[in-house]
Every structure is written in structure tokens, then in C-alpha cells.
Amino acid sequence: MPSPEGDGAAVPVGGEAHEEEFVKQESIKQHCETWISGLAWQKKVCFCSIYPLAQRLWRRMGLKPPALAALGVLLALALLVLVHLPPPPDHCPHPPPAPLHPGPQREAATPESGGEVHSERLPVPRTHLWWDQPPSQGQKWQKGMAGDAPPWLSADDLQKMRLLAGGRVVSKVRVPAHGQVLRVGLRAAEDSEGDDLPDNPELDCQDGRCGLIKRSGDLYEVLAFHLDRVLGLNRSLPAVARRFTSHLLPYSYTNGSLRPIIWWAPDLQHLEDANNDQNSCTLGWLQYQEMLQSHSPVPVAGDVPCSSIPRDEWSRLALFDFLLQVHDRLDRYCCGFQPDPSEPCMEEMLHEKCQNPAELVLVHILVRRSAPSRLVFIDNAGRPQHPEEQLNFRLLQGIDSFPAAAVSTLQSGRLQSLLLESLHMDQELWESQGGAEGLKPLLQTIDRRARILLQYIQEHNLMVFEDFLH
């Protein structure tokens, strides 16, 4: 007769024994349904009728199923259903369980606030598509290192970029007289030294495991590094964009802001003069111009400052600084354009010295002890917003030739697409700038400067030279 609870289950007729058997079977049914419900939804099948099926099977055989035997049959049927039954119909009465800890939804990167939103996207190379949904910052550099990286990034570049992007911060040191710049020791995830902090952080730096964390406003240095590699100059130090979370760093470094980190070259040669330690040699503007007029491709002899640096190196530097409008090295006094009153050269009253060229000196002229004839380009943030009508041509003064490979790249019309391909390697920077659309204005600015430089080379009948050793 019908169940008093009205749940649709039928109580078997035949006395107390039959009723006791029914209670046992109902208990088994409840436990089994609870146990298999989790498995059922993993395969998206509905087990609503498993128990009645087993019950009918035993009744047709004229047997009374003991508790353990019924349990065994139910388990066997559950496994068969998992393998053979199709997905459930929409009317299955039990909804799938929701995840306990739903992950955050990833939104598409958009340009930074205040930036222009473009309807057309620049053509993005189809390589490195595994960057599109990076699982974590440390894993971004685990794939495609050899086969997918653009050819202008060497294996050494990629190794250093991976360390800078994912290395664990194990020490920090303030860089004197450089504001918010921190030098940090880095430990790769696979490093055998584990979680031990270094007893002597200097040893890590001597082994090439340190980087300089700079201000958020210096992110342009990452683009400068990729421009250097795309043009085949290979004079800048590897740089990536990164968000830091280490408890060793001050809060201003771990508040979620994106900062550039530049590889620290352990053998940069500095002068012992504390007031001039950002140079490997002291060189005045007039001496520099005299050296350029020597028309010798090899280093000049004698006691001339920076005599180990050949003329070709200054050509690479001038080309690079003009495209980025880096004034600090060759024209820190802003003699080649009319500076805004807010410029450091105005606030520090350096611009006044332009009237006396004998007082002008070059800064950030650095080489490495391991390669004293090769310049190292540092502090390359430049001026992405410098107006075109104010371009500093003084940076090109005295230069009569440029590297052929770099000029060929500028002439190819592919500078923007090559830079996009290279910048796509740095997913943090890529996403923070809004991808190709967000980077488009910066790359167009560099491309326009490149065309102006090419016109300058043509108008002045300047030469190009081959890079046999670079």
C-alpha cells in the first residue's frame, strides 16, 4: 500500500519480516546513492534509477538480496553506468555541485585609463600564442624558449629574462643616490640552494643573479631593451616588467604596481670618484667631438679618455638614443632643444652651461671589464612623449656612419611588427599596455623617428658600416 510519507516508495506486503527487509534495503539505497552521487556528476550521468533496477533484478530471480550482496550489485552497476551511459537529460533532478573555491574570472586586457581605444589592431605575429593565457608569472618563461623565441633574443637573453621574471627575491640593497632603485638578489625556482637566504648577497651579484628594480615610470626601459635587440645593437642589458610580492621588499614595491627590473652586470667598470661613478671614463663634449673626427674605425691611441672605445660604438649609441630621445648620455644639458621649465636640466640649471661647451661632459658612458671596447647602454627610459618638432639632433652631431643591419631594419617598414613580436614575450608588459592596440602609439612614435633619421642620413650623405663583430 502507499507509503504514509507520500514519497512514492511502495511498502512490500507480507508482514513484519518483509517490512524489516524493506527498511534495510531503503537504508542501503540511501548510503549508496550518497556515495555514488559524487561520481555520477563527474561523468555527468544521473543515477536516479540504479537502485530500483537492482531490486527488480533480484525479485525476478526469486531471491532475497542480503545487504552486502545488494551493495555489491549496486557498485557494479554504478561502474557500468560510468562507462556506458550517455550524458543525462536536462530533467535530471539533482544539479551538479558548485565548486568550493571558484577561481577569479580573467578579463581581457584593455588600454590604460586615458589612452585611446583603437578599432583596428596591429597585425600580431601568430607565434607565442601560449602567452595568451599565462598561468603564472614564473611559468611564463618555461615554454618555447628555443623554438618560439624571436631570433634576435639569444639563449643568454632568455635565461636572464626568465630569472628576472620569476626568480625569488632573496636579498635587497639600496643603490646610493638613485632614489627608488633597489638591487635585489634573485634565486631561480630550480636552484639547488632552496629557501636559504644568502650569507653574502654580493656573491649572488657576482654570479650574475641580481637585478635592479626601478620606478614604475621607467617601464619604457623594457621597450628600449627589445628595440636594441630588434636592431641588432646588443648593447642594452636584459629587462622585463614584473609585479613583486616578496616580503623582503617595501610596500611601495609590492602594492601591485608594475616595475621594470634590469639585469645587473657584475663587471661594469665604474670610476672610483664618488661624484662620477656612473662612468667608466671621463669624457667632455669637445673631446668626444675630436674623437669622432679622427675617422679611425679602431680605438685611438694614447691617453685620450675612453680610448678603448671605437668610433662605431658611438654610432650605435647615437642611433639608439635618437630613436628613444635619451638625452642623459650625450646631452644632459638639453643643448639640442628648448627644454620645458620642468626638465631636470632646467631645475638643476645645467642648461645655462650650453654657452660654454668646454664645461659639458658625457655621462653614463660605461663598459664592462670583460669587454672594454663595447659600450653598455643603461638608463634607457628615454622620452616617449617628446614632441616631434623638438627632436634632439645634437645626439647625431659628429656621427658620419651607422650600422648597416640597424639601418636596413629601419628601411624595411617592419619595425613595428618586429617590436610587437618581441614585446609579446613579456606578457606582463603586454597586458599592462593593452596589447598591440595599447602599444601602437609608442611604436608609431619610434617608427616616425626612424623615418626622420633615415631622411637625415640621406640628406647628409652618411655611410653605413657592416657589423662583423658585435
CSV table of C-alpha atoms in Angstrom, one decimal:
chain,number,residue,atom,x,y,z
A,1,MET,CA,0.0,0.0,0.0
A,2,PRO,CA,1.2,3.6,-0.4
A,3,SER,CA,3.8,5.0,1.9
A,4,PRO,CA,2.4,7.3,4.6
A,5,GLU,CA,5.2,9.8,3.8
A,6,GLY,CA,3.9,10.2,0.3
A,7,ASP,CA,7.4,10.0,-1.3
A,8,GLY,CA,6.3,7.5,-4.0
A,9,ALA,CA,8.1,4.4,-2.4
A,10,ALA,CA,5.9,1.2,-2.1
A,11,VAL,CA,6.0,-0.8,1.2
A,12,PRO,CA,6.0,-4.5,0.3
A,13,VAL,CA,3.1,-6.7,1.5
A,14,GLY,CA,3.8,-9.8,3.6
A,15,GLY,CA,4.3,-9.0,7.3
A,16,GLU,CA,7.0,-7.7,9.6
A,17,ALA,CA,9.8,-9.6,8.0
A,18,HIS,CA,9.1,-8.1,4.7
A,19,GLU,CA,8.8,-4.7,6.2
A,20,GLU,CA,12.2,-5.2,8.1
A,21,GLU,CA,13.8,-6.2,4.8
A,22,PHE,CA,12.4,-3.2,3.1
A,23,VAL,CA,13.8,-0.9,5.8
A,24,LYS,CA,17.3,-2.5,5.2
A,25,GLN,CA,17.1,-2.0,1.5
A,26,GLU,CA,16.0,1.6,1.9
A,27,SER,CA,19.0,2.2,4.2
A,28,ILE,CA,21.3,0.6,1.6
A,29,LYS,CA,19.8,2.7,-1.1
A,30,GLN,CA,20.3,5.9,0.8
A,31,HIS,CA,24.0,5.1,1.6
A,32,CYS,CA,24.8,4.0,-2.0
A,33,GLU,CA,23.1,7.0,-3.5
A,34,THR,CA,25.1,9.3,-1.3
A,35,TRP,CA,28.3,7.5,-2.2
A,36,ILE,CA,27.8,7.4,-5.9
A,37,SER,CA,26.3,10.9,-6.4
A,38,GLY,CA,29.8,12.5,-6.5
A,39,LEU,CA,31.0,10.0,-9.1
A,40,ALA,CA,27.8,10.4,-11.1
A,41,TRP,CA,28.3,14.1,-11.6
A,42,GLN,CA,31.9,13.7,-12.6
A,43,LYS,CA,30.7,11.8,-15.6
A,44,LYS,CA,27.6,13.9,-16.0
A,45,VAL,CA,25.2,10.9,-15.6
A,46,CYS,CA,22.1,10.6,-13.5
A,47,PHE,CA,21.8,7.6,-11.1
A,48,CYS,CA,18.2,8.1,-10.2
A,49,SER,CA,17.1,4.6,-11.2
A,50,ILE,CA,20.1,2.4,-10.2
A,51,TYR,CA,18.6,1.1,-7.0
A,52,PRO,CA,15.1,0.1,-8.5
A,53,LEU,CA,16.9,-1.7,-11.3
A,54,ALA,CA,18.9,-3.9,-8.9
A,55,GLN,CA,15.7,-4.5,-6.8
A,56,ARG,CA,13.8,-5.7,-9.9
A,57,LEU,CA,16.7,-8.0,-10.9
A,58,TRP,CA,16.7,-9.8,-7.6
A,59,ARG,CA,12.9,-10.2,-7.5
A,60,ARG,CA,12.8,-11.7,-10.9
A,61,MET,CA,15.3,-14.3,-9.7
A,62,GLY,CA,13.1,-15.0,-6.7
A,63,LEU,CA,15.9,-14.2,-4.2
A,64,LYS,CA,16.1,-12.0,-1.1
A,65,PRO,CA,19.1,-9.9,-1.5
A,66,PRO,CA,21.3,-9.7,1.6
A,67,ALA,CA,22.7,-6.3,2.4
A,68,LEU,CA,26.3,-6.9,1.3
A,69,ALA,CA,25.2,-8.6,-2.0
A,70,ALA,CA,22.8,-5.7,-2.8
A,71,LEU,CA,25.7,-3.3,-2.1
A,72,GLY,CA,28.0,-5.2,-4.5
A,73,VAL,CA,25.4,-5.2,-7.2
A,74,LEU,CA,24.9,-1.5,-6.9
A,75,LEU,CA,28.6,-0.8,-7.1
A,76,ALA,CA,29.0,-3.0,-10.2
A,77,LEU,CA,26.0,-1.2,-11.9
A,78,ALA,CA,27.5,2.2,-11.0
A,79,LEU,CA,30.8,1.3,-12.7
A,80,LEU,CA,29.0,0.1,-15.8
A,81,VAL,CA,26.9,3.2,-16.0
A,82,LEU,CA,30.0,5.4,-15.6
A,83,VAL,CA,31.5,3.7,-18.7
A,84,HIS,CA,28.5,3.2,-21.0
A,85,LEU,CA,25.6,5.6,-20.3
A,86,PRO,CA,25.3,8.8,-22.3
A,87,PRO,CA,25.1,12.3,-20.8
A,88,PRO,CA,21.9,12.9,-18.7
A,89,PRO,CA,18.8,14.5,-19.9
A,90,ASP,CA,18.1,18.1,-18.8
A,91,HIS,CA,15.3,17.0,-16.4
A,92,CYS,CA,17.7,15.0,-14.1
A,93,PRO,CA,16.5,16.1,-10.6
A,94,HIS,CA,19.9,16.7,-9.0
A,95,PRO,CA,22.0,19.7,-10.1
A,96,PRO,CA,25.8,19.3,-10.2
A,97,PRO,CA,27.7,20.5,-7.2
A,98,ALA,CA,29.2,24.0,-7.5
A,99,PRO,CA,33.0,24.3,-7.0
A,100,LEU,CA,34.0,25.1,-3.4
A,101,HIS,CA,36.5,27.8,-4.4
A,102,PRO,CA,35.7,29.3,-7.8
A,103,GLY,CA,38.7,30.9,-9.4
A,104,PRO,CA,38.8,34.6,-10.4
A,105,GLN,CA,37.5,35.4,-13.9
A,106,ARG,CA,40.2,36.6,-16.2
A,107,GLU,CA,39.2,39.7,-18.1
A,108,ALA,CA,40.6,40.8,-21.5
A,109,ALA,CA,43.4,43.4,-21.2
A,110,THR,CA,42.3,46.9,-22.0
A,111,PRO,CA,44.4,50.0,-22.6
A,112,GLU,CA,45.3,52.1,-19.6
A,113,SER,CA,42.9,54.8,-18.5
A,114,GLY,CA,43.2,57.9,-20.5
A,115,GLY,CA,44.6,56.0,-23.5
A,116,GLU,CA,42.9,56.0,-26.9
A,117,VAL,CA,40.9,52.9,-27.8
A,118,HIS,CA,41.6,51.9,-31.4
A,119,SER,CA,39.2,50.0,-33.6
A,120,GLU,CA,41.9,48.4,-35.7
A,121,ARG,CA,44.5,46.1,-34.2
A,122,LEU,CA,48.1,45.9,-35.5
A,123,PRO,CA,49.0,42.6,-37.0
A,124,VAL,CA,50.2,40.4,-34.2
A,125,PRO,CA,52.5,37.5,-35.1
A,126,ARG,CA,50.9,34.2,-34.5
A,127,THR,CA,53.9,32.8,-32.6
A,128,HIS,CA,54.0,32.7,-28.8
A,129,LEU,CA,50.2,32.1,-28.6
A,130,TRP,CA,50.9,30.2,-25.5
A,131,TRP,CA,51.4,33.6,-23.8
A,132,ASP,CA,47.7,34.5,-24.3
A,133,GLN,CA,46.5,32.9,-21.0
A,134,PRO,CA,49.6,32.6,-18.8
A,135,PRO,CA,49.1,30.5,-15.6
A,136,SER,CA,51.5,32.5,-13.5
A,137,GLN,CA,54.4,34.8,-13.8
A,138,GLY,CA,57.1,32.2,-13.0
A,139,GLN,CA,55.7,29.8,-15.6
A,140,LYS,CA,55.6,32.3,-18.4
A,141,TRP,CA,59.3,31.6,-19.2
A,142,GLN,CA,59.0,27.8,-19.1
A,143,LYS,CA,57.7,27.2,-22.6
A,144,GLY,CA,59.0,28.0,-26.1
A,145,MET,CA,62.4,29.2,-25.0
A,146,ALA,CA,64.2,27.7,-28.0
A,147,GLY,CA,61.7,27.2,-30.8
A,148,ASP,CA,59.3,30.1,-30.3
A,149,ALA,CA,61.5,33.0,-29.3
A,150,PRO,CA,62.4,35.5,-32.0
A,151,PRO,CA,65.9,35.0,-33.3
A,152,TRP,CA,67.3,38.3,-32.1
A,153,LEU,CA,66.9,37.2,-28.5
A,154,SER,CA,69.8,34.9,-27.6
A,155,ALA,CA,69.7,31.9,-25.3
A,156,ASP,CA,71.6,34.0,-22.8
A,157,ASP,CA,69.0,36.8,-23.0
A,158,LEU,CA,66.2,34.3,-22.4
A,159,GLN,CA,67.9,32.8,-19.4
A,160,LYS,CA,68.4,36.2,-17.8
A,161,MET,CA,64.8,37.3,-18.7
A,162,ARG,CA,63.5,34.1,-17.0
A,163,LEU,CA,65.5,34.8,-13.9
A,164,LEU,CA,64.3,38.4,-13.8
A,165,ALA,CA,60.6,37.5,-14.4
A,166,GLY,CA,60.3,34.5,-12.0
A,167,GLY,CA,63.3,34.5,-9.7
A,168,ARG,CA,62.6,34.6,-5.9
A,169,VAL,CA,63.9,37.7,-4.2
A,170,VAL,CA,66.4,36.7,-1.5
A,171,SER,CA,68.2,40.0,-0.7
A,172,LYS,CA,67.9,43.7,-1.3
A,173,VAL,CA,70.3,46.7,-1.2
A,174,ARG,CA,69.6,50.4,-1.8
A,175,VAL,CA,71.6,51.9,-4.6
A,176,PRO,CA,73.1,55.2,-3.2
A,177,ALA,CA,71.9,58.4,-4.8
A,178,HIS,CA,69.4,56.6,-7.0
A,179,GLY,CA,66.1,57.2,-5.2
A,180,GLN,CA,63.7,54.3,-5.6
A,181,VAL,CA,66.2,51.9,-7.2
A,182,LEU,CA,66.8,48.7,-5.4
A,183,ARG,CA,69.3,46.0,-6.2
A,184,VAL,CA,67.9,42.6,-5.4
A,185,GLY,CA,69.4,39.1,-5.3
A,186,LEU,CA,67.4,36.5,-7.2
A,187,ARG,CA,67.1,32.8,-6.8
A,188,ALA,CA,65.7,30.6,-9.6
A,189,ALA,CA,63.0,28.2,-8.7
A,190,GLU,CA,65.1,25.2,-9.7
A,191,ASP,CA,68.1,26.5,-7.7
A,192,SER,CA,69.5,23.7,-5.5
A,193,GLU,CA,70.2,26.1,-2.6
A,194,GLY,CA,66.4,26.1,-1.9
A,195,ASP,CA,65.0,28.6,0.5
A,196,ASP,CA,68.2,29.5,2.3
A,197,LEU,CA,68.9,33.3,2.2
A,198,PRO,CA,72.4,34.1,1.1
A,199,ASP,CA,75.0,34.9,3.8
A,200,ASN,CA,76.7,37.3,1.4
A,201,PRO,CA,74.4,38.9,-1.2
A,202,GLU,CA,77.4,40.2,-3.1
A,203,LEU,CA,78.3,36.7,-4.1
A,204,ASP,CA,74.9,36.3,-5.8
A,205,CYS,CA,75.5,39.5,-7.8
A,206,GLN,CA,79.0,38.4,-8.8
A,207,ASP,CA,77.4,35.2,-10.1
A,208,GLY,CA,75.0,37.3,-12.3
A,209,ARG,CA,71.9,36.6,-10.1
A,210,CYS,CA,70.9,40.2,-9.3
A,211,GLY,CA,68.7,42.8,-10.9
A,212,LEU,CA,67.8,46.5,-10.5
A,213,ILE,CA,64.2,47.3,-9.7
A,214,LYS,CA,63.3,50.7,-11.0
A,215,ARG,CA,60.4,53.1,-10.8
A,216,SER,CA,57.1,52.3,-12.5
A,217,GLY,CA,57.7,55.3,-14.7
A,218,ASP,CA,60.7,53.7,-16.2
A,219,LEU,CA,58.8,50.8,-17.9
A,220,TYR,CA,59.9,52.3,-21.2
A,221,GLU,CA,63.3,50.7,-20.5
A,222,VAL,CA,61.7,47.3,-21.3
A,223,LEU,CA,60.7,48.5,-24.7
A,224,ALA,CA,64.2,50.0,-25.1
A,225,PHE,CA,65.8,46.6,-24.5
A,226,HIS,CA,63.6,45.0,-27.2
A,227,LEU,CA,64.4,47.8,-29.6
A,228,ASP,CA,68.1,47.2,-29.0
A,229,ARG,CA,67.8,43.5,-29.8
A,230,VAL,CA,65.5,44.0,-32.9
A,231,LEU,CA,68.0,46.4,-34.4
A,232,GLY,CA,70.9,44.1,-33.7
A,233,LEU,CA,72.8,46.5,-31.5
A,234,ASN,CA,73.0,44.2,-28.5
A,235,ARG,CA,74.3,46.8,-26.1
A,236,SER,CA,71.4,47.0,-23.5
A,237,LEU,CA,71.1,44.8,-20.5
A,238,PRO,CA,68.1,42.4,-20.4
A,239,ALA,CA,64.9,43.9,-18.8
A,240,VAL,CA,61.4,42.7,-18.1
A,241,ALA,CA,58.3,44.1,-16.4
A,242,ARG,CA,57.2,42.4,-13.1
A,243,ARG,CA,54.9,42.7,-10.1
A,244,PHE,CA,56.6,41.9,-6.9
A,245,THR,CA,55.2,40.2,-3.8
A,246,SER,CA,58.3,39.4,-1.7
A,247,HIS,CA,58.0,40.2,2.0
A,248,LEU,CA,61.6,41.5,1.8
A,249,LEU,CA,60.6,44.5,-0.3
A,250,PRO,CA,58.9,47.7,1.0
A,251,TYR,CA,55.2,48.0,0.4
A,252,SER,CA,55.7,50.5,-2.4
A,253,TYR,CA,57.3,47.7,-4.4
A,254,THR,CA,54.6,45.1,-3.6
A,255,ASN,CA,51.4,47.1,-3.9
A,256,GLY,CA,50.6,45.6,-7.3
A,257,SER,CA,52.3,48.2,-9.5
A,258,LEU,CA,54.3,47.1,-12.4
A,259,ARG,CA,58.0,47.9,-12.4
A,260,PRO,CA,60.9,47.2,-14.7
A,261,ILE,CA,63.7,45.0,-13.4
A,262,ILE,CA,67.0,45.2,-15.3
A,263,TRP,CA,69.8,42.6,-15.1
A,264,TRP,CA,72.7,43.7,-13.0
A,265,ALA,CA,76.0,43.2,-14.9
A,266,PRO,CA,78.6,42.3,-12.2
A,267,ASP,CA,81.6,43.6,-14.1
A,268,LEU,CA,80.5,47.1,-15.1
A,269,GLN,CA,83.5,49.3,-14.8
A,270,HIS,CA,83.0,52.4,-12.6
A,271,LEU,CA,85.3,55.3,-11.8
A,272,GLU,CA,86.5,55.4,-8.2
A,273,ASP,CA,85.3,59.1,-8.0
A,274,ALA,CA,82.2,59.1,-5.9
A,275,ASN,CA,80.9,62.1,-7.8
A,276,ASN,CA,81.4,60.4,-11.2
A,277,ASP,CA,80.8,56.8,-10.5
A,278,GLN,CA,78.3,56.4,-13.4
A,279,ASN,CA,81.1,56.5,-16.0
A,280,SER,CA,83.8,54.1,-16.9
A,281,CYS,CA,85.8,57.1,-18.2
A,282,THR,CA,85.6,60.9,-18.1
A,283,LEU,CA,84.9,62.4,-21.5
A,284,GLY,CA,84.0,66.0,-22.3
A,285,TRP,CA,81.8,67.1,-25.2
A,286,LEU,CA,84.7,68.7,-27.1
A,287,GLN,CA,87.0,65.7,-26.6
A,288,TYR,CA,84.1,63.5,-27.8
A,289,GLN,CA,83.8,65.5,-31.0
A,290,GLU,CA,87.5,65.4,-31.6
A,291,MET,CA,87.5,61.7,-31.2
A,292,LEU,CA,84.7,61.3,-33.8
A,293,GLN,CA,86.6,63.4,-36.3
A,294,SER,CA,89.6,61.1,-36.2
A,295,HIS,CA,88.0,59.0,-38.9
A,296,SER,CA,89.6,55.9,-37.5
A,297,PRO,CA,87.4,52.8,-37.0
A,298,VAL,CA,89.7,51.5,-34.3
A,299,PRO,CA,90.3,52.9,-30.8
A,300,VAL,CA,92.6,55.9,-30.7
A,301,ALA,CA,96.0,55.5,-29.1
A,302,GLY,CA,97.4,57.4,-26.2
A,303,ASP,CA,95.9,58.8,-23.0
A,304,VAL,CA,92.7,60.1,-24.6
A,305,PRO,CA,89.8,59.3,-22.3
A,306,CYS,CA,87.7,56.3,-23.4
A,307,SER,CA,90.4,55.5,-25.9
A,308,SER,CA,89.4,51.8,-25.9
A,309,ILE,CA,86.0,52.5,-27.4
A,310,PRO,CA,86.0,52.5,-31.3
A,311,ARG,CA,84.0,55.1,-33.3
A,312,ASP,CA,81.5,52.5,-34.4
A,313,GLU,CA,80.3,52.2,-30.8
A,314,TRP,CA,79.4,55.9,-30.7
A,315,SER,CA,77.4,55.5,-34.0
A,316,ARG,CA,75.3,52.7,-32.4
A,317,LEU,CA,74.7,54.8,-29.3
A,318,ALA,CA,73.7,57.9,-31.3
A,319,LEU,CA,71.2,55.9,-33.4
A,320,PHE,CA,69.7,54.3,-30.3
A,321,ASP,CA,69.5,57.5,-28.3
A,322,PHE,CA,67.9,59.4,-31.1
A,323,LEU,CA,65.1,56.8,-31.6
A,324,LEU,CA,64.3,56.8,-27.9
A,325,GLN,CA,65.3,60.5,-27.3
A,326,VAL,CA,67.6,59.6,-24.5
A,327,HIS,CA,69.4,62.9,-23.7
A,328,ASP,CA,71.2,62.0,-20.5
A,329,ARG,CA,74.3,60.5,-22.1
A,330,LEU,CA,75.2,62.8,-24.9
A,331,ASP,CA,73.3,65.9,-24.0
A,332,ARG,CA,72.3,66.0,-20.4
A,333,TYR,CA,72.3,69.8,-20.6
A,334,CYS,CA,69.5,69.9,-23.2
A,335,CYS,CA,71.6,72.0,-25.5
A,336,GLY,CA,70.0,70.4,-28.6
A,337,PHE,CA,66.4,71.5,-28.0
A,338,GLN,CA,64.4,74.1,-26.0
A,339,PRO,CA,63.6,72.3,-22.7
A,340,ASP,CA,60.5,72.7,-20.7
A,341,PRO,CA,61.0,74.5,-17.3
A,342,SER,CA,60.1,71.3,-15.5
A,343,GLU,CA,63.1,69.4,-17.2
A,344,PRO,CA,65.8,68.4,-14.7
A,345,CYS,CA,68.4,70.2,-16.9
A,346,MET,CA,66.4,73.4,-16.2
A,347,GLU,CA,65.7,72.8,-12.5
A,348,GLU,CA,69.4,72.0,-11.9
A,349,MET,CA,70.5,75.0,-14.0
A,350,LEU,CA,72.5,72.8,-16.3
A,351,HIS,CA,71.1,74.3,-19.5
A,352,GLU,CA,72.9,77.5,-18.7
A,353,LYS,CA,76.2,75.7,-19.4
A,354,CYS,CA,75.4,75.3,-23.0
A,355,GLN,CA,77.0,78.7,-23.6
A,356,ASN,CA,80.4,77.2,-22.6
A,357,PRO,CA,81.0,73.8,-24.4
A,358,ALA,CA,84.2,73.2,-22.5
A,359,GLU,CA,82.1,72.6,-19.4
A,360,LEU,CA,79.9,69.9,-21.0
A,361,VAL,CA,80.6,66.3,-20.2
A,362,LEU,CA,79.1,63.0,-21.2
A,363,VAL,CA,77.5,60.7,-18.5
A,364,HIS,CA,76.5,57.0,-18.3
A,365,ILE,CA,79.4,56.1,-20.6
A,366,LEU,CA,80.0,52.6,-19.4
A,367,VAL,CA,81.9,49.4,-20.5
A,368,ARG,CA,82.3,46.0,-18.9
A,369,ARG,CA,85.7,44.8,-17.8
A,370,SER,CA,85.2,41.7,-19.8
A,371,ALA,CA,84.6,43.8,-23.0
A,372,PRO,CA,86.2,47.2,-22.6
A,373,SER,CA,85.7,48.2,-26.2
A,374,ARG,CA,81.9,47.7,-26.1
A,375,LEU,CA,79.6,50.3,-24.7
A,376,VAL,CA,76.8,49.3,-22.3
A,377,PHE,CA,73.6,51.2,-22.6
A,378,ILE,CA,71.9,51.9,-19.2
A,379,ASP,CA,69.1,54.1,-18.1
A,380,ASN,CA,67.3,53.9,-21.4
A,381,ALA,CA,63.9,55.1,-20.4
A,382,GLY,CA,64.0,58.0,-22.8
A,383,ARG,CA,61.1,60.2,-23.7
A,384,PRO,CA,58.2,58.5,-25.5
A,385,GLN,CA,56.2,61.8,-25.4
A,386,HIS,CA,58.9,64.1,-26.6
A,387,PRO,CA,57.4,66.3,-29.3
A,388,GLU,CA,58.5,65.6,-32.9
A,389,GLU,CA,59.2,69.3,-33.6
A,390,GLN,CA,61.7,69.3,-30.7
A,391,LEU,CA,63.7,66.2,-31.6
A,392,ASN,CA,67.3,66.5,-30.4
A,393,PHE,CA,69.5,66.3,-33.4
A,394,ARG,CA,72.5,67.2,-31.3
A,395,LEU,CA,72.6,63.5,-30.4
A,396,LEU,CA,73.7,62.8,-34.0
A,397,GLN,CA,76.4,65.5,-34.2
A,398,GLY,CA,79.8,64.2,-35.4
A,399,ILE,CA,78.4,60.8,-36.5
A,400,ASP,CA,79.1,60.1,-40.1
A,401,SER,CA,78.1,56.4,-40.4
A,402,PHE,CA,75.6,54.0,-38.9
A,403,PRO,CA,75.4,50.2,-38.6
A,404,ALA,CA,74.1,48.6,-41.8
A,405,ALA,CA,71.9,46.0,-40.1
A,406,ALA,CA,70.1,48.5,-38.0
A,407,VAL,CA,69.5,50.9,-40.9
A,408,SER,CA,68.2,48.0,-43.0
A,409,THR,CA,65.7,47.2,-40.3
A,410,LEU,CA,64.5,50.8,-40.2
A,411,GLN,CA,64.2,50.8,-44.0
A,412,SER,CA,62.2,47.6,-44.1
A,413,GLY,CA,59.0,49.1,-42.9
A,414,ARG,CA,58.6,46.2,-40.4
A,415,LEU,CA,60.0,47.9,-37.3
A,416,GLN,CA,56.6,48.0,-35.6
A,417,SER,CA,55.7,44.3,-36.3
A,418,LEU,CA,59.1,43.1,-35.2
A,419,LEU,CA,58.8,45.1,-31.9
A,420,LEU,CA,55.3,43.6,-31.3
A,421,GLU,CA,56.7,40.1,-31.8
A,422,SER,CA,59.5,40.8,-29.4
A,423,LEU,CA,57.4,42.6,-26.7
A,424,HIS,CA,54.9,39.7,-26.8
A,425,MET,CA,57.5,37.7,-25.0
A,426,ASP,CA,56.9,40.0,-21.9
A,427,GLN,CA,53.3,39.2,-21.1
A,428,GLU,CA,53.2,41.4,-18.0
A,429,LEU,CA,54.2,44.5,-20.1
A,430,TRP,CA,51.9,43.3,-23.0
A,431,GLU,CA,48.8,43.1,-20.8
A,432,SER,CA,49.5,46.2,-18.8
A,433,GLN,CA,49.7,48.3,-22.0
A,434,GLY,CA,46.6,46.8,-23.6
A,435,GLY,CA,48.3,44.5,-26.0
A,436,ALA,CA,49.0,45.6,-29.6
A,437,GLU,CA,46.4,48.4,-29.5
A,438,GLY,CA,47.8,49.9,-26.4
A,439,LEU,CA,51.4,49.7,-27.6
A,440,LYS,CA,50.5,51.1,-31.0
A,441,PRO,CA,51.1,54.8,-30.2
A,442,LEU,CA,54.5,54.2,-28.7
A,443,LEU,CA,55.6,52.1,-31.7
A,444,GLN,CA,54.3,54.6,-34.2
A,445,THR,CA,56.3,57.3,-32.4
A,446,ILE,CA,59.5,55.3,-32.7
A,447,ASP,CA,58.7,54.4,-36.4
A,448,ARG,CA,58.2,58.1,-37.2
A,449,ARG,CA,61.5,58.9,-35.6
A,450,ALA,CA,63.1,56.1,-37.6
A,451,ARG,CA,61.8,57.7,-40.9
A,452,ILE,CA,63.2,61.1,-39.8
A,453,LEU,CA,66.5,59.5,-39.1
A,454,LEU,CA,66.6,57.8,-42.5
A,455,GLN,CA,65.9,61.2,-44.1
A,456,TYR,CA,68.7,62.8,-42.1
A,457,ILE,CA,71.1,60.0,-43.3
A,458,GLN,CA,70.1,60.6,-46.9
A,459,GLU,CA,70.3,64.4,-46.7
A,460,HIS,CA,73.8,64.3,-45.2
A,461,ASN,CA,75.1,61.6,-47.4
A,462,LEU,CA,76.1,59.5,-44.4
A,463,MET,CA,77.5,56.0,-44.8
A,464,VAL,CA,76.7,52.6,-43.3
A,465,PHE,CA,79.1,50.0,-42.0
A,466,GLU,CA,78.9,46.3,-41.6
A,467,ASP,CA,78.8,44.7,-38.1
A,468,PHE,CA,81.4,42.0,-38.4
A,469,LEU,CA,81.9,41.7,-34.6
A,470,HIS,CA,79.1,42.8,-32.3
